[in-house]
Short mmCIF file of C-alpha atoms in Angstrom, two decimals:
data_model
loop_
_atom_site.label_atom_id
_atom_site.label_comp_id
_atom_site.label_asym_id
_atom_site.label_seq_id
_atom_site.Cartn_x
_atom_site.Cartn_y
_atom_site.Cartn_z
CA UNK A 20 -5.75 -12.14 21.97
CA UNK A 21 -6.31 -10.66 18.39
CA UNK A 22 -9.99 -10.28 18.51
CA UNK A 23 -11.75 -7.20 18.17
CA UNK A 24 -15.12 -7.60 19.60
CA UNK A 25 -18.27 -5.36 18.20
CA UNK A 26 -21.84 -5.85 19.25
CA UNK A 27 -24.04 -7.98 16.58
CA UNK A 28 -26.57 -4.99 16.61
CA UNK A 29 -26.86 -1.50 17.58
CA UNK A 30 -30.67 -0.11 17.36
CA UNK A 31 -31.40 4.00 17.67
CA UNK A 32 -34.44 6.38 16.77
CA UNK A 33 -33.82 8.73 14.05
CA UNK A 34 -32.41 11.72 15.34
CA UNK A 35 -30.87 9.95 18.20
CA UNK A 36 -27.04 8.97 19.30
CA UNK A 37 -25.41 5.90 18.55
CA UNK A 38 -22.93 4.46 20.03
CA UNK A 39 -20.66 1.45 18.50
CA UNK A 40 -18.09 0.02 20.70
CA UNK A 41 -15.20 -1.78 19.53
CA UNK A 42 -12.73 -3.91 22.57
CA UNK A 43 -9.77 -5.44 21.68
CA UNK A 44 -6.37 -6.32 24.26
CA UNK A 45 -4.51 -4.25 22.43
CA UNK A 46 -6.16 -1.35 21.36
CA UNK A 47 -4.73 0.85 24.40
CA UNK A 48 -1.43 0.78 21.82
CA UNK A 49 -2.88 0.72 18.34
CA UNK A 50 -4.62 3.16 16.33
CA UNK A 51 -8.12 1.92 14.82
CA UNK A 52 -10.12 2.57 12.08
CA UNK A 53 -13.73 2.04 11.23
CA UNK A 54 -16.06 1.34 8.22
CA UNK A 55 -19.35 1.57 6.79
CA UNK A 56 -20.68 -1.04 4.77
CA UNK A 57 -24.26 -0.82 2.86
CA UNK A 58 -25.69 -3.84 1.83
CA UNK A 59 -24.16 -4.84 -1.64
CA UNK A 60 -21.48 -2.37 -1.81
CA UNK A 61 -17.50 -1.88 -0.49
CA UNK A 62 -16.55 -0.43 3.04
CA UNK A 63 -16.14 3.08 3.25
CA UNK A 64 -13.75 4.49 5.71
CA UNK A 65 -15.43 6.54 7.99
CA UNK A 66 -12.68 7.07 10.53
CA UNK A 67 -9.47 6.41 10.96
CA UNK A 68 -6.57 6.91 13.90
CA UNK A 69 -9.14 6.49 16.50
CA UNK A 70 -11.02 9.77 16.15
CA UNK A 71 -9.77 11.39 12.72
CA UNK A 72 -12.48 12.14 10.53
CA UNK A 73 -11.87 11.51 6.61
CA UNK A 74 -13.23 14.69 4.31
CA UNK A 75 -16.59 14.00 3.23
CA UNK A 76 -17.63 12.44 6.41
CA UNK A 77 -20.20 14.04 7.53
CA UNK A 78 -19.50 15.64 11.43
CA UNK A 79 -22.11 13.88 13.07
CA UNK A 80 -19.39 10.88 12.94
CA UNK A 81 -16.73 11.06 15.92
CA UNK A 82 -14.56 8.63 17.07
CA UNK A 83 -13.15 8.12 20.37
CA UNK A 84 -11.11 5.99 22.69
CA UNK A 85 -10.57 4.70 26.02
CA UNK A 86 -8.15 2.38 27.37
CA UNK A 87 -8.97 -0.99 25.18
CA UNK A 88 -12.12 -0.06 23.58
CA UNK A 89 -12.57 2.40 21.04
CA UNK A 90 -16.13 3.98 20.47
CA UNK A 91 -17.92 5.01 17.19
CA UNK A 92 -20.73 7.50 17.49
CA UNK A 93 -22.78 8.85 15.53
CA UNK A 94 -24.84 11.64 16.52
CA UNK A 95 -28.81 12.85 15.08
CA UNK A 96 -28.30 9.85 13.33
CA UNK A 97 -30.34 9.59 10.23
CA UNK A 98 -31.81 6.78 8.34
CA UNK A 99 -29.25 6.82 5.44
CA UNK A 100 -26.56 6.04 8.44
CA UNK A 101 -28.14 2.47 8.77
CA UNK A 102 -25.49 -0.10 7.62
CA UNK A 103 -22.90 -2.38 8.69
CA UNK A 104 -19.83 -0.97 10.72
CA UNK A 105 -16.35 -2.80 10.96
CA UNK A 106 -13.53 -1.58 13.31
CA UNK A 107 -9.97 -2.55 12.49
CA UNK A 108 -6.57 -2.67 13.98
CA UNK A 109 -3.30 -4.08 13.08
CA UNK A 110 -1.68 -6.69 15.75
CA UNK A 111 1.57 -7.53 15.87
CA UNK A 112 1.20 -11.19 15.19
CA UNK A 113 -1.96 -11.96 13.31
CA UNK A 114 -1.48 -8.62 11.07
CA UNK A 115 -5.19 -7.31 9.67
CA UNK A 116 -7.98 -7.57 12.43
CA UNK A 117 -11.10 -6.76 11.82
CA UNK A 118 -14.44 -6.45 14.22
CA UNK A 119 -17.15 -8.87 13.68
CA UNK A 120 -19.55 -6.35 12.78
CA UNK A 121 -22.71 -3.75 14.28
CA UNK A 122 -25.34 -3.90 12.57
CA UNK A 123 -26.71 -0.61 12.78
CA UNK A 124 -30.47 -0.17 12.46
CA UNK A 125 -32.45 3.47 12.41
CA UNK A 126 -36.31 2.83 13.36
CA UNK B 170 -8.55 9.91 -6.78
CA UNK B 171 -7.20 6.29 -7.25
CA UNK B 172 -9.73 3.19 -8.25
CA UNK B 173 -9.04 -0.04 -8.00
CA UNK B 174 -11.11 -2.81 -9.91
CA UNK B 175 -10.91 -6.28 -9.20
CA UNK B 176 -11.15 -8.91 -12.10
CA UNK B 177 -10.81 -12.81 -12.60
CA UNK B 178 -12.96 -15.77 -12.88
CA UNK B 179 -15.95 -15.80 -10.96
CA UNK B 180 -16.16 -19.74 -10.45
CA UNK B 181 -13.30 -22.20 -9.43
CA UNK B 182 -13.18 -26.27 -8.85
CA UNK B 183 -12.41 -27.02 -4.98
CA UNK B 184 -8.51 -28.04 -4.87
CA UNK B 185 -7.65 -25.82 -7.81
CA UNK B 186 -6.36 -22.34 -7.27
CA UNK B 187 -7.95 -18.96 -7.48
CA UNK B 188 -6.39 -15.95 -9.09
CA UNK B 189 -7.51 -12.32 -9.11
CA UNK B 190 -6.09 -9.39 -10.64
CA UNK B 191 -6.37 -5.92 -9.16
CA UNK B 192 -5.84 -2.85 -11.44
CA UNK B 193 -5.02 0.50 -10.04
CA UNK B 194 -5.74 3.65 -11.88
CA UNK B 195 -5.60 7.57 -10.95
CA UNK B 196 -2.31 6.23 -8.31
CA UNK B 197 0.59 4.32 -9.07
CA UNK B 198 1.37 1.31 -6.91
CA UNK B 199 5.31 2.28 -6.37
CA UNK B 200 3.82 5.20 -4.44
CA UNK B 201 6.09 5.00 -1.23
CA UNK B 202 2.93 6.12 0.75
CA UNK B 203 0.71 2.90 0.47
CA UNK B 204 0.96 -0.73 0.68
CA UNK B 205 -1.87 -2.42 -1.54
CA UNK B 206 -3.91 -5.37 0.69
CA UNK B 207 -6.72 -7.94 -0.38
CA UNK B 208 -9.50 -8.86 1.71
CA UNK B 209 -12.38 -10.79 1.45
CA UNK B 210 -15.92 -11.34 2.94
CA UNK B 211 -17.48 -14.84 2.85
CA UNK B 212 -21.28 -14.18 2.08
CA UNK B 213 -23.81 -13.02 4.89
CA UNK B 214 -20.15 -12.75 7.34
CA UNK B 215 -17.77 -10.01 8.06
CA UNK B 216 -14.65 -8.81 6.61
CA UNK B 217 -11.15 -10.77 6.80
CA UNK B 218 -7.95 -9.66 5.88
CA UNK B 219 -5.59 -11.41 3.74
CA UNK B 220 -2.46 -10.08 3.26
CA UNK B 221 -0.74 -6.89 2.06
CA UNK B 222 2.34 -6.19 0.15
CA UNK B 223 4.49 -3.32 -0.95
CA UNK B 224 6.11 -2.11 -4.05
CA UNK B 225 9.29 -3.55 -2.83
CA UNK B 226 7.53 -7.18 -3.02
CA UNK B 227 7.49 -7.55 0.70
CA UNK B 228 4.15 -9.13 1.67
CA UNK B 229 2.47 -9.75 5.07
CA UNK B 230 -0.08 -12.51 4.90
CA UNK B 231 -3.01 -13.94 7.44
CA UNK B 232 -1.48 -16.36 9.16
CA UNK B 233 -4.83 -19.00 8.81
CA UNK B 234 -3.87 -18.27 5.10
CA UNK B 235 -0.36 -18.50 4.77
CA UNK B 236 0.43 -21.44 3.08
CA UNK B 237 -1.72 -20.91 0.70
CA UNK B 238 -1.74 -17.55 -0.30
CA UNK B 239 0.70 -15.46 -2.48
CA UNK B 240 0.18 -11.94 -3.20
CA UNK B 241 2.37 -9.99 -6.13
CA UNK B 242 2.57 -6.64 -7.68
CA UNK B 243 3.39 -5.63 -11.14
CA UNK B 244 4.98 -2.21 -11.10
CA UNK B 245 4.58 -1.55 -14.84
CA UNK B 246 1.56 -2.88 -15.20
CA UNK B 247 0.23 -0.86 -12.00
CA UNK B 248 -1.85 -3.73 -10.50
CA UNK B 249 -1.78 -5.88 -7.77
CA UNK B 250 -2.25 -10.15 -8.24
CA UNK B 251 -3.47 -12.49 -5.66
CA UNK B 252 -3.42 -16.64 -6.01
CA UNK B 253 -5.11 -18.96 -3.03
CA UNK B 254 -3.79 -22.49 -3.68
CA UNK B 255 -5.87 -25.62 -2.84
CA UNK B 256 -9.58 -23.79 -2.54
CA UNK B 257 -12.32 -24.89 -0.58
CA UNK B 258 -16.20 -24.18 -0.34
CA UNK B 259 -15.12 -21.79 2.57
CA UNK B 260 -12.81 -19.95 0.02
CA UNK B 261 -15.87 -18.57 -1.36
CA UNK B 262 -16.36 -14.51 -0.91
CA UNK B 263 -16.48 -11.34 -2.00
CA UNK B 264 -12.54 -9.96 -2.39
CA UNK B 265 -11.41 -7.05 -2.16
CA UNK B 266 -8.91 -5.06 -3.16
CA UNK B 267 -7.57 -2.16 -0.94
CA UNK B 268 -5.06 0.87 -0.29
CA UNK B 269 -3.45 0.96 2.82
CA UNK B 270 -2.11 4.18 4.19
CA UNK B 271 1.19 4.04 5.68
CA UNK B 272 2.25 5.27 9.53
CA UNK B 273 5.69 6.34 9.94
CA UNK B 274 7.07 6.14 13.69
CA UNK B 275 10.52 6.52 14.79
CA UNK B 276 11.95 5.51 11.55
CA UNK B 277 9.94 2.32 11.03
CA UNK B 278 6.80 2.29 8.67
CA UNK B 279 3.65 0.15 9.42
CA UNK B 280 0.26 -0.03 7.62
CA UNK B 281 -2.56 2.04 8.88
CA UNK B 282 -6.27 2.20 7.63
CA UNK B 283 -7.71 1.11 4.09
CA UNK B 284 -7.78 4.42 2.83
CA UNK B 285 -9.84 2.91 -0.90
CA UNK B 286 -11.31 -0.15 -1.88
CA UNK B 287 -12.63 -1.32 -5.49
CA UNK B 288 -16.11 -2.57 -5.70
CA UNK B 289 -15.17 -6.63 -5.12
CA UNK B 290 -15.32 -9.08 -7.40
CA UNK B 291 -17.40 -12.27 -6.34
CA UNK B 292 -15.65 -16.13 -6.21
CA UNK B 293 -17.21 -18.80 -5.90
CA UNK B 294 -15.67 -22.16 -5.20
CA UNK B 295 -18.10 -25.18 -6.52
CA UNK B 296 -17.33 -28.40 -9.13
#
């Protein structure tokens, strides 16, 4: 299968750790990325090759993997961090996958 | 740091075909390091990718697009062109524009992540 499957929503106190999960078949073989996405604006990379940080990111952002699922996490998290995150991964058949989507929500 | 800035018409008739122009600036699009990609986001949904292509010309394309879809580059012009034949109502997003890093391994070159997007240029698809 080429799906990548995110949960809808993701809810965490400010301050607090969350934790995005990403599954996919083929994930064990393929590096993933991730990206934030406020409401009216582009994705922003915010990690890349499972658990490489961009510059700028701030370090409470770490990536991780483990056998087909990949985890985003983002630690203290603060209100600002609320948004939309994609994961994406490149199959061999159906190219460009991306996640349906975590809505991430600080309260 | 490159930007990339989507432009074209904002409304199309269903059954005619949709063109956007990408322009790069700050990068060159014969840089041997990227492949340029366009992806789009259907209002309220998530993101879907398109296709991707290479200085060379060599494009990879969504398969549920395929048929339909044809994405070119203009080296001395430095942007990147995308046409969708035959639109629908469902045709209607936000599309993006997008650099793709490339991954070397053992001699063979694959895309990686979207490394820089431009801000997306609504299309709407409606008589």
């Amino acid at each position: 299968s080429s799906e990548l499957t995110q949960p809808p929503s993701v809810s965490v106190s400010p301050g607090q750790t969350a934790s995005i999960t990403c599954s996919g078949d083929y994930l064990g073989q393929k590096f993933a990325s991730w990206y934030q996405q406020k409401s009216g604006r582009p994705p922003v990379l915010v990690m890349y090759e499972d658990d490489q940080r961009p510059s700028g990111v701030p370090e409470r952002f770490s990536g991780s993997s483990s056998g087909d699922t990949v985890t985003l996490t983002i630690s203290g998290t603060q209100p600002l961090d609320e948004a939309d995150y994609y994961c994406q991964a490149w199959d061999n058949i159906t190219g460009g996958v991306f996640g349906g989507g975590t809505k991430l929500t600080v309260l | 740091q490159v930007q990339l800035q989507e432009s074209g018409p904002g409304l199309v008739k269903p059954s005619q075909t949709l063109s956007l122009t990408c322009s790069v600036s700050g990068g060159s699009v014969s840089d041997n390091d990227y492949y340029w990609s366009w992806i789009r986001q259907p209002p309220g949904k998530g993101l879907v990718w398109v296709g991707y292509i290479f200085h060379s010309g060599v494009a990879y394309y969504n398969p549920s697009l395929k048929s339909r879809v044809d994405i070119s580059v203009d080296t001395s012009k430095d942007h990147l062109s995308l046409r969708l034949s035959s639109v629908t109502a469902a045709d209607t997003a936000v599309y993006y524009c997008a650099r793709i890093t490339v991954l070397e391994s053992s001699g063979f070159f694959f895309p990686n992540y979207f490394e820089s997007w431009g801000q997306g240029t609504l299309v709407t698809v409606s008589s």
